[in-house]
N, CA, C and O atoms as a GROMACS GRO file, in nm:
protein
  508
    1ARG      N    1   8.172  24.529  10.775
    1ARG     CA    2   8.198  24.519  10.660
    1ARG      C    3   8.078  24.407  10.587
    1ARG      O    4   8.054  24.293  10.627
    2ALA      N    5   8.022  24.470  10.481
    2ALA     CA    6   7.860  24.384  10.497
    2ALA      C    7   7.904  24.310  10.343
    2ALA      O    8   7.987  24.340  10.257
    3GLU      N    9   7.810  24.208  10.355
    3GLU     CA   10   7.775  24.121  10.213
    3GLU      C   11   7.652  24.115  10.147
    3GLU      O   12   7.543  24.110  10.204
    4LEU      N   13   7.674  24.114   9.997
    4LEU     CA   14   7.540  24.154   9.913
    4LEU      C   15   7.525  23.985   9.829
    4LEU      O   16   7.599  23.977   9.731
    5LEU      N   17   7.469  23.898   9.849
    5LEU     CA   18   7.425  23.808   9.790
    5LEU      C   19   7.305  23.802   9.683
    5LEU      O   20   7.196  23.848   9.716
    6PHE      N   21   7.322  23.750   9.563
    6PHE     CA   22   7.255  23.740   9.468
    6PHE      C   23   7.209  23.630   9.430
    6PHE      O   24   7.276  23.546   9.371
    7VAL      N   25   7.041  23.611   9.472
    7VAL     CA   26   7.021  23.518   9.483
    7VAL      C   27   6.880  23.428   9.390
    7VAL      O   28   6.766  23.406   9.430
    8PRO      N   29   6.950  23.389   9.244
    8PRO     CA   30   6.831  23.360   9.154
    8PRO      C   31   6.736  23.192   9.226
    8PRO      O   32   6.767  23.088   9.284
    9ILE      N   33   6.636  23.245   9.182
    9ILE     CA   34   6.522  23.160   9.229
    9ILE      C   35   6.468  23.130   9.083
    9ILE      O   36   6.469  23.228   9.009
   10THR      N   37   6.416  23.000   9.026
   10THR     CA   38   6.281  23.012   8.979
   10THR      C   39   6.183  22.891   9.060
   10THR      O   40   6.234  22.837   9.158
   11PRO      N   41   6.023  22.844   9.012
   11PRO     CA   42   5.963  22.990   8.944
   11PRO      C   43   5.918  23.086   8.973
   11PRO      O   44   5.829  23.120   8.895
   12GLN      N   45   5.935  23.151   9.049
   12GLN     CA   46   5.929  23.209   9.046
   12GLN      C   47   5.870  23.349   9.007
   12GLN      O   48   5.979  23.406   9.012
   13ARG      N   49   5.787  23.446   8.973
   13ARG     CA   50   5.822  23.590   8.894
   13ARG      C   51   5.838  23.674   8.935
   13ARG      O   52   5.854  23.759   8.848
   14HIS      N   53   5.849  23.735   9.084
   14HIS     CA   54   5.887  23.842   9.172
   14HIS      C   55   5.966  23.809   9.220
   14HIS      O   56   5.993  23.694   9.253
   15GLY      N   57   6.046  23.941   9.242
   15GLY     CA   58   6.193  23.897   9.349
   15GLY      C   59   6.142  23.992   9.486
   15GLY      O   60   6.034  24.051   9.496
   16TRP      N   61   6.226  23.990   9.562
   16TRP     CA   62   6.230  24.048   9.726
   16TRP      C   63   6.378  24.070   9.742
   16TRP      O   64   6.466  24.040   9.661
   17VAL      N   65   6.392  24.135   9.875
   17VAL     CA   66   6.531  24.195   9.955
   17VAL      C   67   6.482  24.114  10.071
   17VAL      O   68   6.364  24.102  10.101
   18SER      N   69   6.580  24.059  10.132
   18SER     CA   70   6.608  24.011  10.250
   18SER      C   71   6.714  24.069  10.285
   18SER      O   72   6.772  24.145  10.208
   19TRP      N   73   6.769  24.037  10.443
   19TRP     CA   74   6.904  24.094  10.511
   19TRP      C   75   6.876  24.021  10.702
   19TRP      O   76   6.778  23.985  10.767
   20LYS      N   77   7.031  24.032  10.726
   20LYS     CA   78   7.000  24.010  10.866
   20LYS      C   79   7.135  24.106  10.884
   20LYS      O   80   7.250  24.071  10.858
   21GLU      N   81   7.094  24.233  10.933
   21GLU     CA   82   7.175  24.376  10.950
   21GLU      C   83   7.319  24.292  11.046
   21GLU      O   84   7.333  24.170  11.054
   22PRO      N   85   7.396  24.379  11.100
   22PRO     CA   86   7.454  24.486  10.949
   22PRO      C   87   7.537  24.389  10.853
   22PRO      O   88   7.566  24.445  10.747
   23GLU      N   89   7.581  24.259  10.863
   23GLU     CA   90   7.659  24.228  10.769
   23GLU      C   91   7.612  24.158  10.629
   23GLU      O   92   7.681  24.146  10.528
   24ARG      N   93   7.470  24.115  10.650
   24ARG     CA   94   7.464  24.005  10.540
   24ARG      C   95   7.310  24.067  10.474
   24ARG      O   96   7.210  24.106  10.533
   25TYR      N   97   7.349  24.054  10.294
   25TYR     CA   98   7.208  24.137  10.247
   25TYR      C   99   7.120  24.055  10.151
   25TYR      O  100   7.133  23.941  10.198
   26ALA      N  101   7.055  24.047  10.067
   26ALA     CA  102   7.035  23.952   9.990
   26ALA      C  103   6.976  24.000   9.898
   26ALA      O  104   6.940  24.113   9.929
   27VAL      N  105   6.932  23.962   9.757
   27VAL     CA  106   6.878  24.031   9.621
   27VAL      C  107   6.821  23.947   9.557
   27VAL      O  108   6.863  23.949   9.441
   28VAL      N  109   6.732  23.862   9.575
   28VAL     CA  110   6.626  23.728   9.538
   28VAL      C  111   6.510  23.778   9.388
   28VAL      O  112   6.409  23.848   9.375
   29TYR      N  113   6.598  23.693   9.294
   29TYR     CA  114   6.494  23.772   9.172
   29TYR      C  115   6.455  23.651   9.077
   29TYR      O  116   6.550  23.596   9.021
   30PRO      N  117   6.369  23.618   9.060
   30PRO     CA  118   6.355  23.552   8.963
   30PRO      C  119   6.478  23.545   8.832
   30PRO      O  120   6.532  23.642   8.780
   31CYS      N  121   6.503  23.400   8.801
   31CYS     CA  122   6.591  23.362   8.703
   31CYS      C  123   6.516  23.313   8.560
   31CYS      O  124   6.400  23.277   8.545
   32ALA      N  125   6.631  23.326   8.452
   32ALA     CA  126   6.571  23.338   8.332
   32ALA      C  127   6.685  23.201   8.256
   32ALA      O  128   6.803  23.204   8.292
   33GLY      N  129   6.658  23.133   8.194
   33GLY     CA  130   6.739  23.029   8.114
   33GLY      C  131   6.625  22.865   8.144
   33GLY      O  132   6.530  22.845   8.221
   34THR      N  133   6.686  22.786   8.054
   34THR     CA  134   6.665  22.673   8.015
   34THR      C  135   6.544  22.606   8.176
   34THR      O  136   6.429  22.569   8.153
   35LEU      N  137   6.611  22.606   8.340
   35LEU     CA  138   6.510  22.590   8.435
   35LEU      C  139   6.400  22.641   8.428
   35LEU      O  140   6.296  22.587   8.466
   36ALA      N  141   6.416  22.810   8.354
   36ALA     CA  142   6.290  22.853   8.445
   36ALA      C  143   6.208  22.840   8.344
   36ALA      O  144   6.095  22.821   8.390
   37ASP      N  145   6.207  22.840   8.248
   37ASP     CA  146   6.110  22.831   8.109
   37ASP      C  147   6.009  22.738   8.160
   37ASP      O  148   6.010  22.627   8.214
   38ASP      N  149   5.918  22.828   8.122
   38ASP     CA  150   5.784  22.725   8.126
   38ASP      C  151   5.783  22.583   8.063
   38ASP      O  152   5.769  22.476   8.122
   39GLY      N  153   5.801  22.608   7.927
   39GLY     CA  154   5.756  22.528   7.839
   39GLY      C  155   5.843  22.400   7.835
   39GLY      O  156   5.803  22.315   7.755
   40ALA      N  157   5.990  22.360   7.929
   40ALA     CA  158   6.076  22.232   7.981
   40ALA      C  159   5.980  22.225   8.087
   40ALA      O  160   5.987  22.108   8.123
   41ARG      N  161   5.898  22.281   8.156
   41ARG     CA  162   5.821  22.188   8.317
   41ARG      C  163   5.651  22.129   8.262
   41ARG      O  164   5.567  22.078   8.336
   42ARG      N  165   5.632  22.162   8.071
   42ARG     CA  166   5.496  22.121   8.105
   42ARG      C  167   5.515  21.968   8.067
   42ARG      O  168   5.599  21.896   8.015
   43VAL      N  169   5.385  21.960   8.125
   43VAL     CA  170   5.343  21.821   8.186
   43VAL      C  171   5.236  21.725   8.079
   43VAL      O  172   5.121  21.766   8.095
   44PRO      N  173   5.242  21.642   8.005
   44PRO     CA  174   5.161  21.574   7.904
   44PRO      C  175   5.048  21.577   7.971
   44PRO      O  176   5.052  21.552   8.091
   45ALA      N  177   4.893  21.617   7.891
   45ALA     CA  178   4.784  21.662   7.973
   45ALA      C  179   4.761  21.487   8.040
   45ALA      O  180   4.721  21.460   8.154
   46ALA      N  181   4.803  21.381   7.926
   46ALA     CA  182   4.735  21.204   7.957
   46ALA      C  183   4.764  21.198   8.079
   46ALA      O  184   4.684  21.178   8.171
   47LEU      N  185   4.931  21.221   8.091
   47LEU     CA  186   4.974  21.190   8.200
   47LEU      C  187   4.952  21.276   8.341
   47LEU      O  188   4.956  21.224   8.452
   48GLY      N  189   4.932  21.392   8.320
   48GLY     CA  190   4.896  21.455   8.450
   48GLY      C  191   4.753  21.404   8.478
   48GLY      O  192   4.748  21.384   8.599
   49ALA      N  193   4.578  21.358   8.393
   49ALA     CA  194   4.504  21.275   8.423
   49ALA      C  195   4.542  21.182   8.500
   49ALA      O  196   4.480  21.161   8.604
   50LEU      N  197   4.648  21.109   8.467
   50LEU     CA  198   4.630  21.007   8.538
   50LEU      C  199   4.697  20.987   8.704
   50LEU      O  200   4.655  20.914   8.795
   51LEU      N  201   4.781  21.054   8.702
   51LEU     CA  202   4.901  21.092   8.806
   51LEU      C  203   4.898  21.192   8.883
   51LEU      O  204   4.967  21.196   8.984
   52GLY      N  205   4.796  21.316   8.839
   52GLY     CA  206   4.778  21.466   8.867
   52GLY      C  207   4.871  21.499   8.852
   52GLY      O  208   4.976  21.434   8.845
   53PRO      N  209   4.842  21.678   8.838
   53PRO     CA  210   4.960  21.764   8.731
   53PRO      C  211   5.068  21.739   8.821
   53PRO      O  212   5.167  21.684   8.772
   54ALA      N  213   5.072  21.767   8.939
   54ALA     CA  214   5.207  21.795   9.056
   54ALA      C  215   5.286  21.673   9.058
   54ALA      O  216   5.404  21.692   9.030
   55ARG      N  217   5.252  21.545   9.083
   55ARG     CA  218   5.275  21.453   9.043
   55ARG      C  219   5.394  21.361   8.949
   55ARG      O  220   5.489  21.287   8.972
   56ALA      N  221   5.316  21.426   8.818
   56ALA     CA  222   5.296  21.384   8.719
   56ALA      C  223   5.482  21.505   8.654
   56ALA      O  224   5.575  21.475   8.579
   57ALA      N  225   5.460  21.598   8.710
   57ALA     CA  226   5.548  21.709   8.665
   57ALA      C  227   5.710  21.602   8.766
   57ALA      O  228   5.825  21.632   8.736
   58VAL      N  229   5.691  21.522   8.844
   58VAL     CA  230   5.814  21.511   8.899
   58VAL      C  231   5.832  21.415   8.843
   58VAL      O  232   5.950  21.432   8.812
   59LEU      N  233   5.809  21.336   8.810
   59LEU     CA  234   5.789  21.235   8.723
   59LEU      C  235   5.844  21.262   8.592
   59LEU      O  236   5.941  21.199   8.549
   60THR      N  237   5.787  21.349   8.531
   60THR     CA  238   5.834  21.352   8.418
   60THR      C  239   6.006  21.437   8.394
   60THR      O  240   6.072  21.447   8.290
   61LEU      N  241   6.039  21.491   8.542
   61LEU     CA  242   6.135  21.563   8.548
   61LEU      C  243   6.256  21.477   8.565
   61LEU      O  244   6.372  21.517   8.550
   62LEU      N  245   6.223  21.364   8.596
   62LEU     CA  246   6.360  21.249   8.675
   62LEU      C  247   6.400  21.186   8.548
   62LEU      O  248   6.436  21.069   8.560
   63ALA      N  249   6.402  21.254   8.386
   63ALA     CA  250   6.469  21.157   8.263
   63ALA      C  251   6.604  21.212   8.327
   63ALA      O  252   6.680  21.150   8.253
   64THR      N  253   6.667  21.266   8.390
   64THR     CA  254   6.774  21.277   8.472
   64THR      C  255   6.802  21.314   8.625
   64THR      O  256   6.753  21.416   8.673
   65PRO      N  257   6.881  21.228   8.697
   65PRO     CA  258   6.867  21.188   8.848
   65PRO      C  259   6.861  21.339   8.931
   65PRO      O  260   6.965  21.402   8.916
   66MET      N  261   6.790  21.385   8.988
   66MET     CA  262   6.789  21.483   9.084
   66MET      C  263   6.775  21.459   9.156
   66MET      O  264   6.748  21.338   9.156
   67SER      N  265   6.772  21.529   9.308
   67SER     CA  266   6.810  21.547   9.395
   67SER      C  267   6.625  21.631   9.479
   67SER      O  268   6.568  21.728   9.430
   68THR      N  269   6.574  21.553   9.608
   68THR     CA  270   6.458  21.590   9.662
   68THR      C  271   6.460  21.739   9.650
   68THR      O  272   6.359  21.798   9.613
   69SER      N  273   6.584  21.812   9.684
   69SER     CA  274   6.612  21.955   9.681
   69SER      C  275   6.649  22.001   9.516
   69SER      O  276   6.699  22.112   9.493
   70GLN      N  277   6.627  21.933   9.440
   70GLN     CA  278   6.674  21.980   9.318
   70GLN      C  279   6.529  22.022   9.301
   70GLN      O  280   6.490  22.136   9.274
   71LEU      N  281   6.467  21.934   9.316
   71LEU     CA  282   6.332  21.859   9.279
   71LEU      C  283   6.217  21.959   9.332
   71LEU      O  284   6.101  21.938   9.298
   72VAL      N  285   6.247  22.060   9.411
   72VAL     CA  286   6.206  22.159   9.498
   72VAL      C  287   6.161  22.245   9.416
   72VAL      O  288   6.050  22.284   9.378
   73GLY      N  289   6.294  22.274   9.391
   73GLY     CA  290   6.387  22.426   9.350
   73GLY      C  291   6.317  22.440   9.199
   73GLY      O  292   6.289  22.547   9.144
   74VAL      N  293   6.299  22.331   9.155
   74VAL     CA  294   6.243  22.357   8.935
   74VAL      C  295   6.148  22.356   8.956
   74VAL      O  296   6.114  22.452   8.887
   75THR      N  297   6.023  22.309   9.022
   75THR     CA  298   5.877  22.280   9.066
   75THR      C  299   5.779  22.416   9.105
   75THR      O  300   5.681  22.482   9.071
   76GLY      N  301   5.903  22.398   9.218
   76GLY     CA  302   5.807  22.553   9.353
   76GLY      C  303   5.771  22.481   9.424
   76GLY      O  304   5.810  22.522   9.534
   77GLN      N  305   5.684  22.336   9.445
   77GLN     CA  306   5.612  22.274   9.516
   77GLN      C  307   5.727  22.232   9.610
   77GLN      O  308   5.839  22.194   9.577
   78ARG      N  309   5.667  22.249   9.750
   78ARG     CA  310   5.684  22.262   9.839
   78ARG      C  311   5.776  22.097   9.881
   78ARG      O  312   5.777  22.004   9.800
   79LEU      N  313   5.845  22.088  10.014
   79LEU     CA  314   5.956  21.998  10.017
   79LEU      C  315   5.871  21.903  10.053
   79LEU      O  316   5.870  21.801   9.984
   80GLY      N  317   5.774  21.914  10.174
   80GLY     CA  318   5.698  21.798  10.233
   80GLY      C  319   5.597  21.704  10.120
   80GLY      O  320   5.563  21.585  10.116
   81SER      N  321   5.567  21.835  10.026
   81SER     CA  322   5.485  21.783   9.882
   81SER      C  323   5.575  21.690   9.780
   81SER      O  324   5.539  21.582   9.733
   82VAL      N  325   5.666  21.740   9.762
   82VAL     CA  326   5.790  21.646   9.656
   82VAL      C  327   5.786  21.526   9.730
   82VAL      O  328   5.757  21.417   9.680
   83GLY      N  329   5.820  21.547   9.872
   83GLY     CA  330   5.870  21.422   9.959
   83GLY      C  331   5.753  21.299   9.937
   83GLY      O  332   5.787  21.181   9.934
   84ARG      N  333   5.642  21.334   9.927
   84ARG     CA  334   5.484  21.246   9.913
   84ARG      C  335   5.496  21.203   9.772
   84ARG      O  336   5.488  21.082   9.750
   85HIS      N  337   5.509  21.262   9.702
   85HIS     CA  338   5.492  21.245   9.525
   85HIS      C  339   5.640  21.166   9.513
   85HIS      O  340   5.594  21.069   9.452
   86LEU      N  341   5.748  21.142   9.521
   86LEU     CA  342   5.849  21.068   9.562
   86LEU      C  343   5.810  20.936   9.609
   86LEU      O  344   5.834  20.831   9.549
   87ARG      N  345   5.735  20.949   9.744
   87ARG     CA  346   5.691  20.820   9.819
   87ARG      C  347   5.595  20.724   9.695
   87ARG      O  348   5.598  20.603   9.675
   88VAL      N  349   5.542  20.794   9.650
   88VAL     CA  350   5.414  20.758   9.586
   88VAL      C  351   5.449  20.699   9.454
   88VAL      O  352   5.394  20.599   9.408
   89LEU      N  353   5.528  20.754   9.406
   89LEU     CA  354   5.634  20.720   9.311
   89LEU      C  355   5.732  20.588   9.314
   89LEU      O  356   5.772  20.525   9.216
   90LEU      N  357   5.752  20.570   9.408
   90LEU     CA  358   5.877  20.451   9.497
   90LEU      C  359   5.790  20.326   9.468
   90LEU      O  360   5.804  20.231   9.390
   91ASP      N  361   5.646  20.378   9.607
   91ASP     CA  362   5.593  20.302   9.584
   91ASP      C  363   5.566  20.184   9.437
   91ASP      O  364   5.603  20.066   9.434
   92ALA      N  365   5.508  20.242   9.349
   92ALA     CA  366   5.462  20.239   9.232
   92ALA      C  367   5.555  20.157   9.117
   92ALA      O  368   5.518  20.118   9.006
   93GLY      N  369   5.701  20.143   9.183
   93GLY     CA  370   5.804  20.118   9.099
   93GLY      C  371   5.778  20.202   9.004
   93GLY      O  372   5.753  20.152   8.894
   94LEU      N  373   5.777  20.351   9.018
   94LEU     CA  374   5.812  20.421   8.877
   94LEU      C  375   5.945  20.473   8.904
   94LEU      O  376   6.017  20.509   8.811
   95VAL      N  377   5.983  20.480   9.033
   95VAL     CA  378   6.144  20.600   9.022
   95VAL      C  379   6.215  20.440   9.123
   95VAL      O  380   6.180  20.332   9.170
   96GLU      N  381   6.337  20.534   9.108
   96GLU     CA  382   6.436  20.421   9.215
   96GLU      C  383   6.556  20.503   9.301
   96GLU      O  384   6.523  20.621   9.297
   97ARG      N  385   6.631  20.495   9.346
   97ARG     CA  386   6.621  20.603   9.434
   97ARG      C  387   6.803  20.540   9.450
   97ARG      O  388   6.836  20.425   9.420
   98ARG      N  389   6.900  20.647   9.502
   98ARG     CA  390   7.008  20.591   9.494
   98ARG      C  391   7.170  20.728   9.547
   98ARG      O  392   7.228  20.821   9.492
   99ARG      N  393   7.175  20.672   9.650
   99ARG     CA  394   7.284  20.797   9.741
   99ARG      C  395   7.380  20.838   9.578
   99ARG      O  396   7.363  20.794   9.464
  100ALA      N  397   7.456  20.914   9.617
  100ALA     CA  398   7.560  20.992   9.580
  100ALA      C  399   7.622  21.123   9.701
  100ALA      O  400   7.579  21.232   9.739
  101GLY      N  401   7.713  21.060   9.722
  101GLY     CA  402   7.788  21.101   9.840
  101GLY      C  403   7.663  21.140   9.957
  101GLY      O  404   7.581  21.062  10.005
  102ARG      N  405   7.680  21.304   9.986
  102ARG     CA  406   7.582  21.300  10.074
  102ARG      C  407   7.401  21.319   9.975
  102ARG      O  408   7.283  21.345   9.997
  103SER      N  409   7.467  21.295   9.898
  103SER     CA  410   7.262  21.353   9.839
  103SER      C  411   7.193  21.249   9.840
  103SER      O  412   7.267  21.157   9.876
  104VAL      N  413   7.064  21.204   9.815
  104VAL     CA  414   7.025  21.100   9.756
  104VAL      C  415   6.930  21.156   9.601
  104VAL      O  416   6.826  21.221   9.611
  105LEU      N  417   6.979  21.124   9.491
  105LEU     CA  418   6.940  21.079   9.373
  105LEU      C  419   6.823  21.008   9.308
  105LEU      O  420   6.830  20.886   9.296
  106TYR      N  421   6.720  21.072   9.265
  106TYR     CA  422   6.631  21.020   9.205
  106TYR      C  423   6.618  21.009   9.050
  106TYR      O  424   6.640  21.094   8.964
  107SER      N  425   6.563  20.844   9.035
  107SER     CA  426   6.576  20.873   8.845
  107SER      C  427   6.439  20.790   8.839
  107SER      O  428   6.392  20.741   8.942
  108ARG      N  429   6.392  20.780   8.744
  108ARG     CA  430   6.266  20.654   8.696
  108ARG      C  431   6.354  20.538   8.650
  108ARG      O  432   6.477  20.531   8.652
  109THR      N  433   6.270  20.456   8.610
  109THR     CA  434   6.322  20.321   8.672
  109THR      C  435   6.235  20.301   8.495
  109THR      O  436   6.142  20.375   8.462
  110PRO      N  437   6.283  20.202   8.416
  110PRO     CA  438   6.220  20.133   8.329
  110PRO      C  439   6.015  20.167   8.332
  110PRO      O  440   5.930  20.214   8.256
  111ALA      N  441   6.019  20.140   8.395
  111ALA     CA  442   5.845  20.091   8.402
  111ALA      C  443   5.845  20.271   8.409
  111ALA      O  444   5.784  20.308   8.309
  112GLY      N  445   5.890  20.389   8.489
  112GLY     CA  446   5.840  20.516   8.494
  112GLY      C  447   5.863  20.542   8.343
  112GLY      O  448   5.782  20.603   8.273
  113GLU      N  449   5.999  20.482   8.291
  113GLU     CA  450   6.016  20.564   8.126
  113GLU      C  451   5.901  20.506   8.012
  113GLU      O  452   5.869  20.577   7.917
  114VAL      N  453   5.855  20.400   8.028
  114VAL     CA  454   5.723  20.332   7.979
  114VAL      C  455   5.586  20.423   7.985
  114VAL      O  456   5.522  20.452   7.884
  115LEU      N  457   5.551  20.462   8.116
  115LEU     CA  458   5.466  20.545   8.192
  115LEU      C  459   5.530  20.669   8.115
  115LEU      O  460   5.560  20.617   8.007
  116VAL      N  461   5.561  20.779   8.109
  116VAL     CA  462   5.639  20.908   8.076
  116VAL      C  463   5.600  20.857   7.889
  116VAL      O  464   5.497  20.905   7.841
  117GLU      N  465   5.666  20.785   7.820
  117GLU     CA  466   5.650  20.784   7.719
  117GLU      C  467   5.497  20.744   7.626
  117GLU      O  468   5.449  20.750   7.512
  118ALA      N  469   5.482  20.722   7.694
  118ALA     CA  470   5.346  20.615   7.661
  118ALA      C  471   5.191  20.777   7.671
  118ALA      O  472   5.092  20.806   7.604
  119GLY      N  473   5.273  20.842   7.813
  119GLY     CA  474   5.202  20.949   7.826
  119GLY      C  475   5.202  21.078   7.696
  119GLY      O  476   5.101  21.143   7.671
  120GLY      N  477   5.292  21.093   7.647
  120GLY     CA  478   5.382  21.172   7.554
  120GLY      C  479   5.474  21.285   7.612
  120GLY      O  480   5.493  21.396   7.562
  121GLY      N  481   5.528  21.233   7.729
  121GLY     CA  482   5.686  21.300   7.779
  121GLY      C  483   5.794  21.288   7.709
  121GLY      O  484   5.780  21.244   7.594
  122SER      N  485   5.911  21.318   7.752
  122SER     CA  486   6.038  21.365   7.732
  122SER      C  487   6.062  21.254   7.762
  122SER      O  488   5.990  21.199   7.846
  123ARG      N  489   6.179  21.181   7.700
  123ARG     CA  490   6.247  21.051   7.685
  123ARG      C  491   6.370  21.048   7.740
  123ARG      O  492   6.429  21.145   7.694
  124ARG      N  493   6.441  20.989   7.813
  124ARG     CA  494   6.540  20.958   7.853
  124ARG      C  495   6.662  20.961   7.697
  124ARG      O  496   6.657  20.920   7.581
  125GLY      N  497   6.754  21.027   7.775
  125GLY     CA  498   6.901  21.009   7.632
  125GLY      C  499   6.926  20.936   7.636
  125GLY      O  500   6.876  20.861   7.719
  126PRO      N  501   7.071  20.869   7.511
  126PRO     CA  502   7.120  20.722   7.562
  126PRO      C  503   7.195  20.765   7.676
  126PRO      O  504   7.242  20.876   7.703
  127ASP      N  505   7.199  20.636   7.750
  127ASP     CA  506   7.298  20.577   7.863
  127ASP      C  507   7.417  20.583   7.841
  127ASP      O  508   7.497  20.539   7.923
   0.00000   0.00000   0.00000
């Protein structure tokens, strides 16, 4: 009995198929919606110039707590790159981490909030 999986991904533009014969097949396709919207991930120019666009994107996305895996999925960056960006942001005091069950979640510190706000990015909603 074969199994067919549908796997939505972001921010890819093209899909593909994958299989492990004879029992598992997958259709991988770019998804649509809020997380797939390029405008939702736009990095303010000033913040990108200061931190670099990839690192600024990570900081901007941390308006809500996210795991490393979630950041990889949303940004399209490789795991090692996201990990290095998080290490630099942690060392600079711009993000903090906390354990939530088996996951480690990262979020902006007050200093990170100020930097994103000054750079013209989104601000965290009410707590």
